[in-house]
Short mmCIF file of C-alpha atoms and ligand atoms in Angstrom, two decimals:
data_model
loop_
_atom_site.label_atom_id
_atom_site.label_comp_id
_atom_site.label_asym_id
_atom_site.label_seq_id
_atom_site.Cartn_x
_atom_site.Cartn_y
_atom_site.Cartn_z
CA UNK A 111 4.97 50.27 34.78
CA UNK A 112 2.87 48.69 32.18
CA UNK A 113 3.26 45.17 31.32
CA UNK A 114 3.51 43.46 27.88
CA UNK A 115 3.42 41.05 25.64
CA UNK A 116 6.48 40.32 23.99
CA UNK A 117 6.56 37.98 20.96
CA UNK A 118 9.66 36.12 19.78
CA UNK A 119 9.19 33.97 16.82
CA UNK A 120 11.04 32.56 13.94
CA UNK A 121 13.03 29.31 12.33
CA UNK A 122 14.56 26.73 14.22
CA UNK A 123 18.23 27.08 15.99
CA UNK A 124 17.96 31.39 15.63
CA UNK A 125 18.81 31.79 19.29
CA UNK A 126 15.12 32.43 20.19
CA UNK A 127 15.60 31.36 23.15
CA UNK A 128 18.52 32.26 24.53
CA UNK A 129 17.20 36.10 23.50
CA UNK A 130 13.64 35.51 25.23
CA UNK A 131 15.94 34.41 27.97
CA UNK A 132 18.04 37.34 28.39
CA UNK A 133 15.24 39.97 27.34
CA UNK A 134 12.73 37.89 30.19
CA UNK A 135 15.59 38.41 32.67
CA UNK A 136 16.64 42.09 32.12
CA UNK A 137 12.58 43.12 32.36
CA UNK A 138 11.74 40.96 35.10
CA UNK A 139 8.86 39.04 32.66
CA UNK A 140 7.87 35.49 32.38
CA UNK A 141 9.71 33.49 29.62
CA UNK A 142 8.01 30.56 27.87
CA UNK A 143 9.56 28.62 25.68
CA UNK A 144 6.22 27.42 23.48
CA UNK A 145 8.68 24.87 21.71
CA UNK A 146 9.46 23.04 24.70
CA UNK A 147 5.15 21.98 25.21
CA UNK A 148 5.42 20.70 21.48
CA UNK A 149 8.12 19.04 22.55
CA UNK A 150 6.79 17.93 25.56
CA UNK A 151 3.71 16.10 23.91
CA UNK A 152 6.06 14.51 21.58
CA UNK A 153 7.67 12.91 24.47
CA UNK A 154 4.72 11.50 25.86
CA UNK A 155 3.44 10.41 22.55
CA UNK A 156 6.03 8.27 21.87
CA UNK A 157 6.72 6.63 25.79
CA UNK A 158 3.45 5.72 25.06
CA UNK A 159 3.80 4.34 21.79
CA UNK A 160 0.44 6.66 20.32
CA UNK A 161 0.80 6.80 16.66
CA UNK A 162 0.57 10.66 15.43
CA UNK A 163 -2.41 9.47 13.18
CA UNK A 164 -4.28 8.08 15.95
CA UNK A 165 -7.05 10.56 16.40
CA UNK A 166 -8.92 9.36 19.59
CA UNK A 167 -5.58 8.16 21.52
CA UNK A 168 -4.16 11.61 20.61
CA UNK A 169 -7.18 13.55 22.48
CA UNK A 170 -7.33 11.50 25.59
CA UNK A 171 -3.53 12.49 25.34
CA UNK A 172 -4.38 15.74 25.38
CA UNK A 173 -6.87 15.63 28.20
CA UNK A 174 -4.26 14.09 30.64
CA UNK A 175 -0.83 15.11 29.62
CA UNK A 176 0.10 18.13 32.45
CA UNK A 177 2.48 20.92 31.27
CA UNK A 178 4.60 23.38 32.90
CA UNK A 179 7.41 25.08 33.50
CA UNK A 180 8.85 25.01 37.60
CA UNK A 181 12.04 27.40 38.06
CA UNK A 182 14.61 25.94 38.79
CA UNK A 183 16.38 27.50 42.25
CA UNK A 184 20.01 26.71 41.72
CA UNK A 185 19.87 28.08 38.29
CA UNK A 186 17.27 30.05 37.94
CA UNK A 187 15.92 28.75 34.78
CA UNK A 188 12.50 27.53 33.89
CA UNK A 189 12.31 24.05 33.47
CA UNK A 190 9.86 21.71 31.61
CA UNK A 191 7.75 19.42 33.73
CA UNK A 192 5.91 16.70 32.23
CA UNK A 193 3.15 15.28 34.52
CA UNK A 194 5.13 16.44 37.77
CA UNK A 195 8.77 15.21 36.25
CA UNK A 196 11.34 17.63 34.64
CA UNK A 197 12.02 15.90 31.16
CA UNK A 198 14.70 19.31 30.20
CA UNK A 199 17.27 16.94 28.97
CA UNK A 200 14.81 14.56 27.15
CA UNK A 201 12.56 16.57 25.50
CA UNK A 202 15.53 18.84 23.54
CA UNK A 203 17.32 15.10 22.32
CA UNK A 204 17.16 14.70 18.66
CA UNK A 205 15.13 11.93 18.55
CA UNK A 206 12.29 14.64 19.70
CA UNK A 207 13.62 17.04 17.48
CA UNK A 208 13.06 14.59 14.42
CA UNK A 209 9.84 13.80 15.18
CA UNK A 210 8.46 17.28 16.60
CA UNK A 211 7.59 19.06 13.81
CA UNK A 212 5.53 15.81 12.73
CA UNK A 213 3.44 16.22 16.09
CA UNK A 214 2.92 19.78 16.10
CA UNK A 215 0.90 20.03 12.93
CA UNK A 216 -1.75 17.93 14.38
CA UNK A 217 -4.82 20.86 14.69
CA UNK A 218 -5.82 19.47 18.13
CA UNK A 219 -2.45 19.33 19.46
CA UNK A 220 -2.15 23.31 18.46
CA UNK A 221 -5.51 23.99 19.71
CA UNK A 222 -4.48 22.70 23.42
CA UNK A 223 -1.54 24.23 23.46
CA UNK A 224 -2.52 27.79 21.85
CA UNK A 225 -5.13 27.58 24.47
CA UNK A 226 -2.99 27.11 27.28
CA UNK A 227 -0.53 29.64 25.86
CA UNK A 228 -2.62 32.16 26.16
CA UNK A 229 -3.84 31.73 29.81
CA UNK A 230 -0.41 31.90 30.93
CA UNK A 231 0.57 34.97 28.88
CA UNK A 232 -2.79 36.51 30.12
CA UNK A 233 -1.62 39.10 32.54
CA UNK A 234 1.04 39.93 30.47
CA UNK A 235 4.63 40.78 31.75
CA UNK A 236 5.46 37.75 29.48
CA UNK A 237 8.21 37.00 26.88
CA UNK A 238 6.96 33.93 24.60
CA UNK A 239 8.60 32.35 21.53
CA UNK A 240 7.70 30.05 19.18
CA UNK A 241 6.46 30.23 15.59
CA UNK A 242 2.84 31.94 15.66
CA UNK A 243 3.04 34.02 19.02
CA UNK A 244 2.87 37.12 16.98
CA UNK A 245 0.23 35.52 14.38
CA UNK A 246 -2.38 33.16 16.34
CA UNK A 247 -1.30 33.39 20.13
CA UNK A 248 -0.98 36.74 20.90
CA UNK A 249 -1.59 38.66 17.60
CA UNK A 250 -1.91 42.23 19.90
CA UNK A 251 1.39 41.23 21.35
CA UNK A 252 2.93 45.00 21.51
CA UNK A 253 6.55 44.02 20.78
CA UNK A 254 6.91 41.50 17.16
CA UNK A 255 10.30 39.80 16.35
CA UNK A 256 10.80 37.35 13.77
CA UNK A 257 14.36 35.93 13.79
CA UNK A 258 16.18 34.02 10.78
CA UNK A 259 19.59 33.41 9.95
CA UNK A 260 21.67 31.21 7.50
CA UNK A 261 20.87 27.60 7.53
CA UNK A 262 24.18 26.50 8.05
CA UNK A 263 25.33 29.18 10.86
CA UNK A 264 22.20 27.49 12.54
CA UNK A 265 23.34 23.94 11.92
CA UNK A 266 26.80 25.15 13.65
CA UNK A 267 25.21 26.70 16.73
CA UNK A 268 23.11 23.26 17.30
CA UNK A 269 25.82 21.04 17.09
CA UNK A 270 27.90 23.05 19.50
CA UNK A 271 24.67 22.87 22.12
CA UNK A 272 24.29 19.08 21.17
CA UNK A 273 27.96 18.39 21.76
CA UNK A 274 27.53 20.13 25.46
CA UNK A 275 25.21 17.44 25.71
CA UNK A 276 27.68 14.71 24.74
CA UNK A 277 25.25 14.11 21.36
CA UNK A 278 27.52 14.52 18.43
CA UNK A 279 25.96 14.96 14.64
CA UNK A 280 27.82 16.07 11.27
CA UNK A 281 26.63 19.12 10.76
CA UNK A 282 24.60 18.20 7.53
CA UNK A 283 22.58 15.94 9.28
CA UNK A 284 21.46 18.72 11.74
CA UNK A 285 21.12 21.24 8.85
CA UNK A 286 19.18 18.85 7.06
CA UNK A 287 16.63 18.27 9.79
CA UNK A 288 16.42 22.17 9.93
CA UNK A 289 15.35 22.17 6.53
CA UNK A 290 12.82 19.51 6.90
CA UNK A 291 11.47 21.23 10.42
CA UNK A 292 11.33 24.50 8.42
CA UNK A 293 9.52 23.27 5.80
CA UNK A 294 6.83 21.35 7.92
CA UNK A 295 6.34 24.36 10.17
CA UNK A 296 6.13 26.55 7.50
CA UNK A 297 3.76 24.57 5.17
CA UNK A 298 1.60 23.21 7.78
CA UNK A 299 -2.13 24.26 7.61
CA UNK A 300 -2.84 25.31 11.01
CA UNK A 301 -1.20 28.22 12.27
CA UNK A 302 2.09 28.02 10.12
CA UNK A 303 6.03 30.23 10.73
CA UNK A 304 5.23 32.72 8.99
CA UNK A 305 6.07 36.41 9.80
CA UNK A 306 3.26 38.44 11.41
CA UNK A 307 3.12 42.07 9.09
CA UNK A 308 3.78 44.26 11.99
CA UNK A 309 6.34 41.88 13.41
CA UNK A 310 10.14 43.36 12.94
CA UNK A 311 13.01 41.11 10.84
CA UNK A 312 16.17 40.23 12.74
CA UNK A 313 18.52 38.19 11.03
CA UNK A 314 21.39 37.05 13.79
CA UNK A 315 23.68 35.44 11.11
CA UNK A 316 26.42 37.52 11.79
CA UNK A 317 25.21 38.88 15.52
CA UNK A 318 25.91 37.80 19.16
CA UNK A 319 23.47 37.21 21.58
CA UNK A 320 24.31 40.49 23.11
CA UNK A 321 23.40 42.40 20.39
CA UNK A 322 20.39 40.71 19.56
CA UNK A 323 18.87 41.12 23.29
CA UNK A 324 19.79 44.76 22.80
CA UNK A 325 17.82 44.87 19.12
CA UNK A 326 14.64 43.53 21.32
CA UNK A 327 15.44 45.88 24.61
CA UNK A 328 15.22 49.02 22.02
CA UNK A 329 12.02 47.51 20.61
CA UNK A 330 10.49 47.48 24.37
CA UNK A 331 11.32 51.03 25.30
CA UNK A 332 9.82 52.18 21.94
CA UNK A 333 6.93 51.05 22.66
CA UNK A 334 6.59 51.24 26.02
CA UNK A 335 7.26 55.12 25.55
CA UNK A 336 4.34 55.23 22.81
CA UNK A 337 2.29 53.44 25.01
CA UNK A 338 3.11 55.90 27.93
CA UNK A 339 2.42 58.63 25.54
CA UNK A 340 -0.81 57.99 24.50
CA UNK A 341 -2.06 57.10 28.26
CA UNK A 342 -0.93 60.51 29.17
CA UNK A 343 -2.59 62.28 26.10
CA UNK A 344 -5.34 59.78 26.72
CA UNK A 345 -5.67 60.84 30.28
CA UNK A 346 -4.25 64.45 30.76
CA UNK A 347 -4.71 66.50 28.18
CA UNK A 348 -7.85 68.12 26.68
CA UNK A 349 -9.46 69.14 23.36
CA UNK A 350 -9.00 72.77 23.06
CA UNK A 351 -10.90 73.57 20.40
O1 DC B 533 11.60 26.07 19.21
P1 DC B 533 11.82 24.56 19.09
O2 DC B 533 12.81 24.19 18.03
O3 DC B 533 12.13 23.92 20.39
O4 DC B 533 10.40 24.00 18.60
C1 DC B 533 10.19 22.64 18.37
C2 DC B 533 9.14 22.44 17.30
O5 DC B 533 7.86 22.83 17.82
C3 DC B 533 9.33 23.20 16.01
O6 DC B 533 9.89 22.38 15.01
C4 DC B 533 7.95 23.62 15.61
C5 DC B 533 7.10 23.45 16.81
N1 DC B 533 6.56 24.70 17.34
C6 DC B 533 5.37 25.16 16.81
O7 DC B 533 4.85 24.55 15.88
N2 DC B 533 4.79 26.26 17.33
C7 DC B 533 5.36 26.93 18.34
N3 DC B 533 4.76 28.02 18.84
C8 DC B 533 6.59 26.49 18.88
C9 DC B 533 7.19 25.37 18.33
#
């Protein structure tokens, strides 16, 4: 069957992931989780004590950092490695999350990564989220989601994940850094959230996971079946007049 490109983008905290996840799963597609390499280069940023205004330090950065994701056996999950080293639990602490929108505006920071994005999506078979899949990364991508949902319903669902982690926050704290990721991401210059046109609204305020991976599944078979359609008028069928 044919293979696409399925792009899952929106705010922070939606339950992009956890979606991309399921729908990457049930297809038997690639998931990457774009987030996590912003994330990643954040992390090595700051071990390293590079100041996000230093230009020159940023791009030999760039040039040496290695990204990718190894699966992990026992749980099946892909995992972020950073240079050889799964950094997971380090790169999704809040001290990264504070600081990751800051690092992810820099141009040649998005250039690497967009670049790299795209040769791993390039076969297709791929589920990706982020916040421009559907706009800069894969802007043919043949299924379009952008999630929302109420700022504070987000705020909940983070602290529940951070408390799983043993990192507790009042909620306003991790609403407010929401806000402020939110606003960076969507303000930023290059490649900003925004909503691609063709890209189709799902708000998960009041929806479980279940429901939203089934909201995505339907978009799939829609257009795989227009996809099928037009290869078979494409192929069999003939002008008659
Ligand atoms: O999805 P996340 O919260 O883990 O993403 C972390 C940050 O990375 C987010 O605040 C914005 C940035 N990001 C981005 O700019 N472009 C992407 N494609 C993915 C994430």
């Amino acid at each position: 069957m044919r293979k696409i490109v399925i792009a899952i983008d929106g705010y922070s905290s939606c339950g992009k992931s956890t979606t991309a996840k399921a729908v990457a799963a049930e297809l038997g597609y690639a998931y990457i989780d774009t987030g996590a390499m912003y994330r990643a280069v954040t992390l090595y940023l700051l071990e390293r004590d590079i100041a996000f205004d230093d230009l020159p330090r940023i791009e030999q950065a760039l040039h040496d950092i290695h990204i990718a994701f190894k699966r992990n056996r026992k749980t099946g999950r892909n995992e972020l490695c950073l240079d050889g080293v799964i950094r997971e639990d380090e790169i999704r602490q809040m001290r990264i999350s504070n600081s990751v929108s800051e690092v992810s505006v820099i141009p040649a920071v998005r250039h690497t990564l967009v670049r790299q994005q795209q040769r791993m999506g390039r076969k297709r078979g791929v589920v990706m989220d982020g916040r421009d899949i559907g706009t800069t990364v894969f802007p043919d991508a043949e299924v379009k989601v952008f999630m929302t949902a109420d700022v504070l319903t987000r705020a909940q669902r983070r602290q529940q994940e951070l408390a799983l982690k043993n990192e507790h926050f009042e909620l306003e704290e991790i609403a407010e850094n929401l806000r402020k990721r939110d606003y960076i991401d969507s303000t930023r210059t290059e490649s900003p959230l925004r909503r691609a046109p063709d890209a189709v609204l799902l708000d998960t305020t009041h929806m479980v996971i279940d429901e939203q991976v089934d909201f995505v599944l339907e978009r799939v078979s829609a257009s795989l079946f227009s996809l099928a359609a037009l290869g078979n008028d494409q192929n069999g069928s003939e002008a008659v007049v």
